[in-house]
């Protein structure tokens, strides 16, 4: 057996691994970021038929995830090697011959393996040999990788490759609950039970979504389900999320499966800044949820009341919440909507992306049948991303390449698209980007809109509607300008965005802003 340690971690970590076995340990030049931390190789012959072998390896302190890739030769001779794992305290799983790779952490693990603490010490790969001919031979290679708190997030937590490699507008729901918190649905005999994660994902796909974040309250147990289900839902990207639920407000976190403190105001989490710093240290994003929902006995801590909040520390605001919208009879602009809250932050100079979420708790509706009462996908957050992967979608959210769509939560025959392109002084900015604007200079904007013929485009400058324009075509590019005098009258931060309203005046789509930095 040979063990190699790859020089892709700090030297101190390499030294900690050097005692993994008394056999040869070699240091090699730095490899690509995907290179394993350890490689264990060895051989089986006919005398190993129907025996077990244990391969010890050291897991250093500070590791949060262990991942293994295993391969072997000799299959043409019907050689079979089964695979399992033990940690320093006992059994962590057995996949036999059905998996060539697996991963496990405190929150999630590949099916066949158990999530749980990643403790420092000696772990063992367990190899079983159910068949190896007397004259047979098999060479095996185990590639072992470690992840640490604070490591960059992978391209996607639950997938090895993008579900779609092409750039485009991707539709999703960023706020859903399952039986891992307070999501419910009727059982097969009609009893109200904690709803399996599978049901919510089925509804997401039925409603034409490309991605979904399951955001159960404070916990991490949902991630084990998501890792198991992602291979089945191979055209629906599953993003790890959770709703940080405090006494002073709720906030969604997107991107990490690691534990994050939620006891705001306690010694563990004294301030809001401690919360946002903990999220960003893990490479994840954080968004304030339903900020205008009243807090009280009916919904403890639901509205955002946290003292000493620096809103610039957040990445986004859930400006429309599906549950609040349904409570208001489908009226987006009722008293519980978060648009004024968000626009007040924009006027103060904070650049926070507007997003939405269904906040669905009953994916099968109140009568147990999918339909209008099933809120999954309503409203929809639509993100422009370079590919359908977690990192690309979070990058689109981070940069405000996002609009909110209120299409019915069924597969749209002609999906809405809404984007902005602003030009001034030879510069160009898209929705979510910034543009320098000299005093006395007008702003030229083009809105690109699909699927809204017969609706109207409403132009908003620093919270004030300034124009209404008809949308005549199903694929429209509408050019308009804002005069210099209107721009020069704006005090403080400046921004422009649009709503699309239907013939009854109801909001159909909400854009994010183009930010204006004004000079002299």
Short mmCIF file of C-alpha atoms in Angstrom, two decimals:
data_model
loop_
_atom_site.label_atom_id
_atom_site.label_comp_id
_atom_site.label_asym_id
_atom_site.label_seq_id
_atom_site.Cartn_x
_atom_site.Cartn_y
_atom_site.Cartn_z
CA UNK A 1 0.00 0.00 0.00
CA UNK A 2 1.31 3.46 -0.89
CA UNK A 3 0.02 6.79 0.49
CA UNK A 4 0.79 10.07 -1.25
CA UNK A 5 0.09 13.52 0.21
CA UNK A 6 -0.49 16.26 -2.35
CA UNK A 7 1.02 19.70 -1.78
CA UNK A 8 -2.27 21.56 -2.24
CA UNK A 9 -2.73 22.65 1.37
CA UNK A 10 -0.59 24.65 3.73
CA UNK A 11 2.73 23.06 4.70
CA UNK A 12 1.57 22.73 8.29
CA UNK A 13 -1.36 20.59 7.18
CA UNK A 14 0.97 18.42 5.12
CA UNK A 15 3.21 17.82 8.13
CA UNK A 16 0.17 16.86 10.17
CA UNK A 17 -0.67 14.24 7.55
CA UNK A 18 2.84 12.90 7.15
CA UNK A 19 2.44 10.27 9.88
CA UNK A 20 -0.57 8.69 8.20
CA UNK A 21 1.32 5.44 7.69
CA UNK A 22 4.83 4.08 8.15
CA UNK A 23 4.93 3.41 4.41
CA UNK A 24 6.21 5.87 1.81
CA UNK A 25 4.94 9.46 2.05
CA UNK A 26 5.87 11.69 -0.89
CA UNK A 27 5.46 15.43 -1.39
CA UNK A 28 4.69 16.53 -4.92
CA UNK A 29 4.40 19.98 -6.56
CA UNK A 30 1.12 21.87 -6.16
CA UNK A 31 -1.71 20.55 -8.32
CA UNK A 32 -5.09 21.95 -9.35
CA UNK A 33 -7.51 22.94 -6.60
CA UNK A 34 -9.38 19.64 -7.06
CA UNK A 35 -6.31 17.54 -6.19
CA UNK A 36 -6.88 15.21 -3.23
CA UNK A 37 -5.15 15.62 0.12
CA UNK A 38 -4.29 11.95 0.30
CA UNK A 39 -3.93 9.14 -2.21
CA UNK A 40 -3.85 5.57 -0.91
CA UNK A 41 -2.92 2.83 -3.38
CA UNK A 42 -2.54 -0.91 -3.03
CA UNK A 43 -3.08 -4.32 -4.57
CA UNK A 44 -5.21 -7.40 -4.07
CA UNK A 45 -4.44 -10.89 -5.39
CA UNK A 46 -6.28 -14.20 -5.36
CA UNK A 47 -5.36 -14.86 -1.74
CA UNK A 48 -7.52 -11.85 -0.76
CA UNK A 49 -10.73 -13.45 -2.06
CA UNK A 50 -13.53 -12.95 0.51
CA UNK A 51 -11.40 -10.98 2.97
CA UNK A 52 -11.52 -7.45 4.40
CA UNK A 53 -8.81 -4.83 4.52
CA UNK A 54 -8.74 -1.57 6.50
CA UNK A 55 -6.82 1.45 5.25
CA UNK A 56 -6.07 3.93 8.07
CA UNK A 57 -5.69 7.64 7.37
CA UNK A 58 -5.40 10.71 9.58
CA UNK A 59 -8.02 13.47 9.57
CA UNK A 60 -6.47 16.66 11.00
CA UNK A 61 -8.26 19.04 13.32
CA UNK A 62 -10.39 21.65 11.57
CA UNK A 63 -11.70 19.41 8.78
CA UNK A 64 -15.43 19.88 8.12
CA UNK A 65 -15.94 17.41 5.25
CA UNK A 66 -14.34 14.18 4.09
CA UNK A 67 -14.74 13.10 0.45
CA UNK A 68 -13.50 9.87 -1.10
CA UNK A 69 -13.11 8.74 -4.72
CA UNK A 70 -12.33 5.05 -5.17
CA UNK A 71 -11.38 3.05 -8.25
CA UNK A 72 -9.79 -0.31 -8.97
CA UNK A 73 -8.73 -2.52 -11.86
CA UNK A 74 -9.56 -6.13 -12.66
CA UNK A 75 -13.24 -5.83 -13.47
CA UNK A 76 -12.66 -7.74 -16.70
CA UNK A 77 -11.78 -10.72 -14.46
CA UNK A 78 -14.95 -10.14 -12.41
CA UNK A 79 -12.93 -8.71 -9.52
CA UNK A 80 -15.17 -6.89 -7.04
CA UNK A 81 -14.12 -4.57 -4.22
CA UNK A 82 -16.70 -3.16 -1.82
CA UNK A 83 -16.26 0.08 0.10
CA UNK A 84 -17.11 1.41 3.56
CA UNK A 85 -15.88 3.85 6.20
CA UNK A 86 -15.23 3.99 9.94
CA UNK A 87 -14.42 7.12 11.96
CA UNK A 88 -12.43 7.02 15.23
CA UNK A 89 -15.58 6.10 17.16
CA UNK A 90 -17.23 3.63 14.82
CA UNK A 91 -19.21 2.90 11.67
CA UNK A 92 -20.03 5.70 9.19
CA UNK A 93 -21.36 3.71 6.26
CA UNK A 94 -21.08 0.96 3.69
CA UNK A 95 -21.79 1.48 0.00
CA UNK A 96 -20.48 -1.88 -1.14
CA UNK A 97 -19.94 -1.77 -4.87
CA UNK A 98 -22.68 0.73 -5.70
CA UNK A 99 -20.70 4.01 -5.40
CA UNK A 100 -17.31 5.10 -6.65
CA UNK A 101 -17.37 8.34 -4.64
CA UNK A 102 -18.96 9.68 -1.48
CA UNK A 103 -18.81 12.68 0.84
CA UNK A 104 -19.89 13.34 4.41
CA UNK A 105 -20.02 16.26 6.80
CA UNK A 106 -21.82 17.21 10.00
CA UNK A 107 -24.98 18.09 8.05
CA UNK A 108 -25.14 15.79 5.03
CA UNK A 109 -23.73 12.66 3.49
CA UNK A 110 -23.98 10.64 0.32
CA UNK A 111 -26.66 7.97 0.72
CA UNK A 112 -25.10 4.84 2.31
CA UNK A 113 -23.14 7.09 4.70
CA UNK A 114 -24.04 8.91 7.90
CA UNK A 115 -23.70 12.65 8.47
CA UNK A 116 -22.14 13.64 11.75
CA UNK A 117 -19.15 15.34 13.35
CA UNK A 118 -15.88 15.16 11.44
CA UNK A 119 -13.58 14.35 14.33
CA UNK A 120 -9.80 14.52 14.19
CA UNK A 121 -7.98 11.22 14.44
CA UNK A 122 -7.53 7.96 12.62
CA UNK A 123 -10.28 7.00 10.20
CA UNK A 124 -10.39 3.77 8.18
CA UNK A 125 -11.57 2.95 4.71
CA UNK A 126 -12.99 -0.56 4.80
CA UNK A 127 -12.51 -2.70 1.70
CA UNK A 128 -14.31 -5.99 1.19
CA UNK A 129 -13.41 -8.45 -1.56
CA UNK A 130 -16.45 -10.62 -2.37
CA UNK A 131 -14.78 -11.97 -5.50
CA UNK A 132 -11.21 -12.18 -6.81
CA UNK A 133 -10.06 -15.18 -8.85
CA UNK A 134 -7.08 -17.26 -7.73
CA UNK A 135 -4.97 -15.90 -10.58
CA UNK A 136 -6.60 -12.45 -10.45
CA UNK A 137 -5.14 -9.08 -9.56
CA UNK A 138 -6.70 -5.72 -8.68
CA UNK A 139 -4.95 -2.41 -8.10
CA UNK A 140 -6.96 0.12 -6.08
CA UNK A 141 -6.65 3.89 -5.63
CA UNK A 142 -8.47 5.89 -2.95
CA UNK A 143 -8.35 9.66 -3.32
CA UNK A 144 -9.30 11.45 -0.10
CA UNK A 145 -10.06 15.18 0.13
CA UNK A 146 -10.68 17.39 3.14
CA UNK A 147 -12.70 20.60 3.34
CA UNK A 148 -12.26 23.20 6.09
CA UNK A 149 -14.36 25.98 7.55
CA UNK A 150 -13.76 29.07 5.45
CA UNK A 151 -12.78 27.20 2.28
CA UNK A 152 -14.27 28.71 -0.90
CA UNK A 153 -17.69 27.32 -1.72
CA UNK A 154 -17.72 24.72 -4.50
CA UNK A 155 -19.37 25.46 -7.82
CA UNK A 156 -22.35 23.56 -6.45
CA UNK A 157 -22.67 21.80 -3.11
CA UNK A 158 -24.73 18.84 -4.31
CA UNK A 159 -23.61 18.45 -7.94
CA UNK A 160 -20.29 17.86 -9.64
CA UNK A 161 -21.15 19.81 -12.81
CA UNK A 162 -23.58 22.58 -13.83
CA UNK A 163 -27.04 21.30 -14.65
CA UNK A 164 -26.96 23.59 -17.67
CA UNK A 165 -23.64 25.00 -18.95
CA UNK A 166 -25.24 27.86 -20.90
CA UNK A 167 -25.82 31.46 -19.76
CA UNK A 168 -29.40 32.61 -19.43
CA UNK A 169 -32.30 33.63 -17.20
CA UNK A 170 -33.01 30.92 -14.64
CA UNK A 171 -36.25 30.77 -12.67
CA UNK A 172 -36.39 29.74 -9.03
CA UNK A 173 -37.90 29.96 -5.56
CA UNK A 174 -35.66 31.17 -2.73
CA UNK A 175 -37.91 30.48 0.29
CA UNK A 176 -39.52 27.09 0.99
CA UNK A 177 -40.17 24.94 4.05
CA UNK A 178 -40.41 21.17 4.43
CA UNK A 179 -40.98 18.71 7.24
CA UNK A 180 -37.52 19.55 8.54
CA UNK A 181 -39.19 22.60 10.09
CA UNK A 182 -42.87 23.55 9.77
CA UNK A 183 -43.77 22.42 6.26
CA UNK A 184 -46.83 20.14 6.25
CA UNK A 185 -48.98 18.14 3.84
CA UNK A 186 -51.67 15.47 4.02
CA UNK A 187 -50.48 11.90 4.51
CA UNK A 188 -51.76 9.08 2.30
CA UNK A 189 -54.69 8.68 4.69
CA UNK A 190 -55.36 12.39 4.98
CA UNK A 191 -53.60 13.27 8.23
CA UNK A 192 -51.58 16.48 8.47
CA UNK A 193 -47.91 15.44 8.74
CA UNK A 194 -44.44 16.95 8.31
CA UNK A 195 -44.07 17.10 4.55
CA UNK A 196 -41.25 15.12 2.90
CA UNK A 197 -38.71 17.23 1.02
CA UNK A 198 -39.45 15.25 -2.15
CA UNK A 199 -42.96 16.74 -2.38
CA UNK A 200 -41.69 20.34 -2.41
CA UNK A 201 -39.13 19.52 -5.09
CA UNK A 202 -41.79 17.81 -7.21
CA UNK A 203 -43.91 20.94 -7.03
CA UNK A 204 -40.94 23.13 -7.95
CA UNK A 205 -40.35 21.10 -11.09
CA UNK A 206 -44.08 21.00 -11.94
CA UNK A 207 -44.10 24.81 -11.74
CA UNK A 208 -41.31 25.18 -14.27
CA UNK A 209 -38.49 26.13 -11.92
CA UNK A 210 -34.79 25.71 -12.64
CA UNK A 211 -33.61 26.03 -9.03
CA UNK A 212 -34.95 26.04 -5.49
CA UNK A 213 -33.57 26.86 -2.04
CA UNK A 214 -35.04 24.81 0.81
CA UNK A 215 -34.87 27.19 3.78
CA UNK A 216 -36.04 25.37 6.88
CA UNK A 217 -35.74 27.27 10.15
CA UNK A 218 -32.24 27.38 11.69
CA UNK A 219 -31.45 23.70 11.17
CA UNK A 220 -29.20 21.79 8.78
CA UNK A 221 -30.91 18.37 8.64
CA UNK A 222 -32.56 19.23 5.29
CA UNK A 223 -29.20 19.08 3.52
CA UNK A 224 -28.97 15.32 3.90
CA UNK A 225 -32.26 15.01 1.98
CA UNK A 226 -31.08 17.42 -0.69
CA UNK A 227 -27.85 15.51 -1.28
CA UNK A 228 -29.85 12.31 -1.69
CA UNK A 229 -32.44 13.90 -4.01
CA UNK A 230 -30.22 16.01 -6.29
CA UNK A 231 -29.26 13.09 -8.60
CA UNK A 232 -32.96 12.37 -9.16
CA UNK A 233 -33.84 16.03 -9.78
CA UNK A 234 -31.12 16.39 -12.38
CA UNK A 235 -32.71 19.43 -14.07
CA UNK A 236 -33.57 21.29 -10.84
CA UNK A 237 -30.62 22.80 -9.00
CA UNK A 238 -30.92 22.40 -5.22
CA UNK A 239 -29.32 25.28 -3.31
CA UNK A 240 -28.58 24.82 0.40
CA UNK A 241 -30.49 27.46 2.33
CA UNK A 242 -31.94 28.08 5.76
CA UNK A 243 -34.09 30.72 7.41
CA UNK A 244 -32.21 32.23 10.33
CA UNK A 245 -35.12 32.83 12.69
CA UNK A 246 -34.44 35.30 15.50
CA UNK A 247 -36.58 37.26 17.95
CA UNK A 248 -35.84 40.42 15.92
CA UNK A 249 -36.32 39.29 12.35
CA UNK A 250 -35.80 36.47 9.86
CA UNK A 251 -33.08 36.20 7.20
CA UNK A 252 -32.36 33.60 4.55
CA UNK A 253 -28.84 32.27 4.05
CA UNK A 254 -27.85 30.73 0.71
CA UNK A 255 -24.86 28.61 -0.19
CA UNK A 256 -23.40 26.84 2.84
CA UNK A 257 -24.32 23.66 4.71
CA UNK A 258 -22.26 24.55 7.80
CA UNK A 259 -23.89 25.52 11.08
CA UNK A 260 -24.52 29.25 11.63
CA UNK A 261 -25.54 30.66 15.03
CA UNK A 262 -29.08 32.06 15.13
CA UNK A 263 -29.45 33.14 18.79
CA UNK A 264 -29.29 36.88 18.03
CA UNK A 265 -28.80 38.94 21.18
CA UNK A 266 -27.12 36.09 23.08
CA UNK A 267 -23.46 35.66 24.02
CA UNK A 268 -23.10 33.32 21.03
CA UNK A 269 -24.39 35.94 18.58
CA UNK A 270 -24.39 39.41 20.16
CA UNK A 271 -25.17 41.61 17.12
CA UNK A 272 -26.54 41.58 13.59
CA UNK A 273 -23.04 42.30 12.31
CA UNK A 274 -21.83 39.11 13.99
CA UNK A 275 -24.51 37.23 12.05
CA UNK A 276 -23.69 38.72 8.65
CA UNK A 277 -19.96 38.25 9.27
CA UNK A 278 -20.50 34.58 10.13
CA UNK A 279 -22.44 34.07 6.88
CA UNK A 280 -19.94 35.89 4.68
CA UNK A 281 -17.01 34.06 6.28
CA UNK A 282 -18.46 30.89 4.78
CA UNK A 283 -18.81 32.46 1.33
CA UNK A 284 -22.61 32.50 1.57
CA UNK A 285 -25.22 35.23 1.00
CA UNK A 286 -27.79 36.62 3.44
CA UNK A 287 -31.13 38.29 2.71
CA UNK A 288 -33.65 39.93 5.06
CA UNK A 289 -37.04 38.17 4.85
CA UNK A 290 -40.56 39.69 4.85
CA UNK A 291 -39.38 42.86 6.67
CA UNK A 292 -42.84 44.48 6.90
CA UNK A 293 -44.75 41.55 8.38
CA UNK A 294 -45.78 42.55 11.93
CA UNK A 295 -43.98 40.84 14.80
CA UNK A 296 -46.13 39.56 17.63
CA UNK A 297 -47.80 36.49 19.02
CA UNK A 298 -49.21 35.58 15.62
CA UNK A 299 -45.75 35.65 14.07
CA UNK A 300 -42.95 36.08 16.58
CA UNK A 301 -39.96 37.95 15.19
CA UNK A 302 -41.30 37.99 11.65
CA UNK A 303 -40.78 41.68 10.87
CA UNK A 304 -37.28 43.16 10.86
CA UNK A 305 -36.77 45.03 14.16
CA UNK A 306 -33.15 44.15 14.95
CA UNK A 307 -31.39 47.15 16.53
CA UNK A 308 -28.16 48.58 15.11
CA UNK A 309 -28.64 46.96 11.71
CA UNK A 310 -26.11 48.03 9.09
CA UNK A 311 -28.07 47.15 5.99
CA UNK A 312 -25.00 47.40 3.79
CA UNK A 313 -23.85 44.16 5.46
CA UNK A 314 -26.71 42.29 3.76
CA UNK A 315 -26.79 41.08 0.17
CA UNK A 316 -30.51 41.23 -0.58
CA UNK A 317 -34.02 41.90 0.72
CA UNK A 318 -37.06 39.71 0.13
CA UNK A 319 -39.24 42.55 -1.15
CA UNK A 320 -42.18 40.27 -1.93
CA UNK A 321 -43.19 37.28 0.15
CA UNK A 322 -45.62 34.78 -1.35
CA UNK A 323 -47.41 34.01 1.90
CA UNK A 324 -47.95 37.70 2.65
CA UNK A 325 -49.15 38.30 -0.91
CA UNK A 326 -51.69 35.48 -0.74
CA UNK A 327 -52.84 36.78 2.67
CA UNK A 328 -53.47 40.16 0.97
CA UNK A 329 -55.67 38.50 -1.65
CA UNK A 330 -52.91 38.42 -4.28
CA UNK A 331 -52.22 42.13 -3.95
CA UNK A 332 -48.45 42.63 -4.18
CA UNK A 333 -48.68 46.20 -2.91
CA UNK A 334 -50.63 45.60 0.27
CA UNK A 335 -49.39 46.76 3.68
CA UNK A 336 -47.16 43.70 4.16
CA UNK A 337 -45.10 44.20 1.00
CA UNK A 338 -41.42 45.01 1.42
CA UNK A 339 -40.93 47.28 -1.60
CA UNK A 340 -40.99 50.57 0.39
CA UNK A 341 -38.62 49.07 2.97
CA UNK A 342 -36.19 48.10 0.19
CA UNK A 343 -36.48 51.42 -1.63
CA UNK A 344 -35.74 53.32 1.60
CA UNK A 345 -32.46 51.42 1.79
CA UNK A 346 -31.68 52.24 -1.84
CA UNK A 347 -32.37 55.92 -1.13
CA UNK A 348 -29.91 55.70 1.76
CA UNK A 349 -27.22 54.45 -0.62
CA UNK A 350 -27.33 50.71 0.19
CA UNK A 351 -27.08 48.42 -2.82
CA UNK A 352 -29.28 45.47 -1.94
CA UNK A 353 -30.73 43.11 -4.53
CA UNK A 354 -34.51 42.71 -4.55
CA UNK A 355 -35.52 39.06 -4.46
CA UNK A 356 -38.72 37.16 -3.68
CA UNK A 357 -39.75 33.86 -2.17
CA UNK A 358 -42.93 31.86 -1.86
CA UNK A 359 -42.35 31.06 1.84
CA UNK A 360 -44.36 27.94 1.05
CA UNK A 361 -45.29 25.68 3.96
CA UNK A 362 -47.92 23.49 2.24
CA UNK A 363 -46.67 22.31 -1.17
CA UNK A 364 -49.84 20.30 -1.78
CA UNK A 365 -52.17 23.15 -0.84
CA UNK A 366 -54.77 23.04 1.87
CA UNK A 367 -56.88 20.41 0.10
CA UNK A 368 -53.99 18.05 -0.55
CA UNK A 369 -54.05 18.64 -4.29
CA UNK A 370 -51.39 20.63 -6.18
CA UNK A 371 -52.81 23.80 -7.62
CA UNK A 372 -53.26 27.50 -6.94
CA UNK A 373 -53.08 26.97 -3.18
CA UNK A 374 -49.64 25.44 -3.63
CA UNK A 375 -47.35 28.45 -3.35
CA UNK A 376 -44.13 26.86 -4.61
CA UNK A 377 -42.70 29.14 -7.30
CA UNK A 378 -44.99 32.10 -6.58
CA UNK A 379 -43.53 34.62 -6.82
CA UNK A 380 -40.50 33.61 -8.87
CA UNK A 381 -37.01 35.07 -8.59
CA UNK A 382 -35.37 35.09 -12.03
CA UNK A 383 -31.58 35.32 -12.12
CA UNK A 384 -29.25 35.86 -15.05
CA UNK A 385 -26.38 33.42 -14.54
CA UNK A 386 -23.49 32.22 -16.66
CA UNK A 387 -24.57 28.61 -16.04
CA UNK A 388 -27.01 26.69 -13.89
CA UNK A 389 -24.75 26.18 -10.89
CA UNK A 390 -24.87 27.41 -7.32
CA UNK A 391 -21.87 29.72 -7.65
CA UNK A 392 -23.17 31.29 -10.87
CA UNK A 393 -26.65 31.87 -9.43
CA UNK A 394 -25.31 33.38 -6.21
CA UNK A 395 -23.04 35.61 -8.27
CA UNK A 396 -26.08 36.81 -10.23
CA UNK A 397 -27.94 37.51 -6.97
CA UNK A 398 -24.93 39.28 -5.48
CA UNK A 399 -24.75 41.63 -8.47
CA UNK A 400 -28.47 42.30 -8.80
CA UNK A 401 -28.90 40.57 -12.17
CA UNK A 402 -32.37 39.65 -10.95
CA UNK A 403 -36.03 40.42 -11.53
CA UNK A 404 -39.17 39.23 -9.76
CA UNK A 405 -41.95 37.58 -11.75
CA UNK A 406 -45.57 37.11 -10.69
CA UNK A 407 -46.58 34.69 -13.44
CA UNK A 408 -49.01 32.01 -12.25
CA UNK A 409 -47.11 29.21 -10.55
CA UNK A 410 -47.41 26.83 -13.48
CA UNK A 411 -45.00 26.16 -16.30
CA UNK A 412 -45.08 29.40 -18.34
CA UNK A 413 -45.54 28.89 -22.08
CA UNK A 414 -43.59 32.08 -22.75
CA UNK A 415 -41.44 32.94 -19.73
CA UNK A 416 -41.17 36.59 -18.81
CA UNK A 417 -37.86 38.40 -19.24
CA UNK A 418 -37.03 41.85 -17.88
CA UNK A 419 -33.69 43.61 -18.18
CA UNK A 420 -32.41 47.19 -18.26
CA UNK A 421 -29.58 48.80 -20.18
CA UNK A 422 -28.60 52.37 -19.34
CA UNK A 423 -26.23 54.63 -21.29
CA UNK A 424 -24.69 57.97 -20.37
CA UNK A 425 -21.47 59.70 -21.42
CA UNK A 426 -20.35 56.72 -23.47
CA UNK A 427 -20.76 54.32 -20.54
CA UNK A 428 -23.20 51.41 -20.35
CA UNK A 429 -24.66 49.61 -17.34
CA UNK A 430 -27.05 46.69 -17.05
CA UNK A 431 -29.59 46.06 -14.30
CA UNK A 432 -27.76 45.73 -11.00
CA UNK A 433 -24.75 47.71 -12.18
CA UNK A 434 -23.66 51.31 -11.59
CA UNK A 435 -23.15 54.24 -13.95
CA UNK A 436 -21.37 57.54 -13.47
CA UNK A 437 -23.51 60.49 -14.47
CA UNK A 438 -22.37 64.09 -14.79
CA UNK A 439 -24.56 66.93 -13.61
CA UNK A 440 -26.75 68.23 -16.42
CA UNK A 441 -26.52 64.94 -18.30
CA UNK A 442 -29.68 62.99 -19.25
CA UNK A 443 -29.93 59.23 -18.90
CA UNK A 444 -30.92 56.94 -21.80
CA UNK A 445 -32.40 53.56 -20.87
CA UNK A 446 -33.70 50.59 -22.82
CA UNK A 447 -35.96 48.03 -21.14
CA UNK A 448 -35.91 44.55 -22.72
CA UNK A 449 -39.18 42.75 -22.01
CA UNK A 450 -40.56 39.37 -23.09
CA UNK A 451 -44.07 38.06 -22.57
CA UNK A 452 -45.82 41.30 -21.57
CA UNK A 453 -47.64 42.57 -24.66
CA UNK A 454 -50.52 44.83 -23.63
CA UNK A 455 -48.96 45.65 -20.24
CA UNK A 456 -47.36 48.93 -19.20
CA UNK A 457 -43.84 49.84 -18.21
CA UNK A 458 -43.62 52.01 -15.10
CA UNK A 459 -40.36 53.91 -14.61
CA UNK A 460 -39.31 54.55 -10.99
CA UNK A 461 -36.68 57.15 -10.06
CA UNK A 462 -35.74 57.07 -6.36
CA UNK A 463 -39.15 55.67 -5.32
CA UNK A 464 -41.10 58.12 -7.52
CA UNK A 465 -42.98 56.96 -10.66
CA UNK A 466 -41.90 59.27 -13.47
CA UNK A 467 -43.21 57.62 -16.67
CA UNK A 468 -45.73 55.05 -17.95
CA UNK A 469 -45.11 53.47 -21.36
CA UNK A 470 -47.17 50.97 -23.34
CA UNK A 471 -45.69 47.55 -24.16
CA UNK A 472 -46.99 46.73 -27.62
CA UNK A 473 -45.08 43.58 -28.53
CA UNK A 474 -44.44 40.22 -26.94
CA UNK A 475 -40.71 40.79 -27.38
CA UNK A 476 -40.12 44.47 -26.83
CA UNK A 477 -37.17 46.81 -26.41
CA UNK A 478 -38.52 50.11 -25.13
CA UNK A 479 -36.18 53.09 -25.14
CA UNK A 480 -36.83 56.09 -22.90
CA UNK A 481 -34.85 58.82 -21.22
CA UNK A 482 -34.86 60.69 -17.94
CA UNK A 483 -34.12 64.40 -18.36
CA UNK A 484 -31.14 65.94 -16.62
CA UNK A 485 -33.40 68.26 -14.64
CA UNK A 486 -35.19 65.31 -13.01
CA UNK A 487 -31.91 63.64 -12.15
CA UNK A 488 -30.36 66.82 -10.77
CA UNK A 489 -33.34 67.25 -8.40
CA UNK A 490 -32.61 63.91 -6.70
CA UNK A 491 -30.95 64.32 -3.32
CA UNK A 492 -28.46 61.74 -2.08
CA UNK A 493 -28.11 58.35 -3.79
CA UNK A 494 -29.73 57.95 -7.19
CA UNK A 495 -31.16 54.89 -8.89
CA UNK A 496 -33.73 53.96 -11.53
CA UNK A 497 -35.75 50.79 -12.01
CA UNK A 498 -39.03 49.65 -13.58
CA UNK A 499 -42.22 47.76 -12.82
CA UNK A 500 -44.34 46.01 -15.42
CA UNK A 501 -48.07 46.41 -14.69
CA UNK A 502 -50.98 44.62 -16.34
CA UNK A 503 -54.15 46.23 -17.72
CA UNK A 504 -55.64 46.33 -14.20
CA UNK A 505 -52.61 48.11 -12.82
CA UNK A 506 -51.28 45.12 -10.90
CA UNK A 507 -47.54 44.54 -10.76
CA UNK A 508 -46.45 41.70 -13.01
CA UNK A 509 -42.67 42.11 -12.79
CA UNK A 510 -40.22 44.10 -10.64
CA UNK A 511 -36.72 44.95 -11.82
CA UNK A 512 -33.62 45.69 -9.82
CA UNK A 513 -32.08 49.16 -10.24
CA UNK A 514 -29.37 50.71 -12.29
CA UNK A 515 -27.39 52.74 -9.73
CA UNK A 516 -26.34 56.28 -10.62
CA UNK A 517 -23.20 57.85 -9.27
CA UNK A 518 -23.44 61.56 -9.97
CA UNK A 519 -20.46 63.80 -10.52
CA UNK A 520 -20.06 67.56 -10.79
#
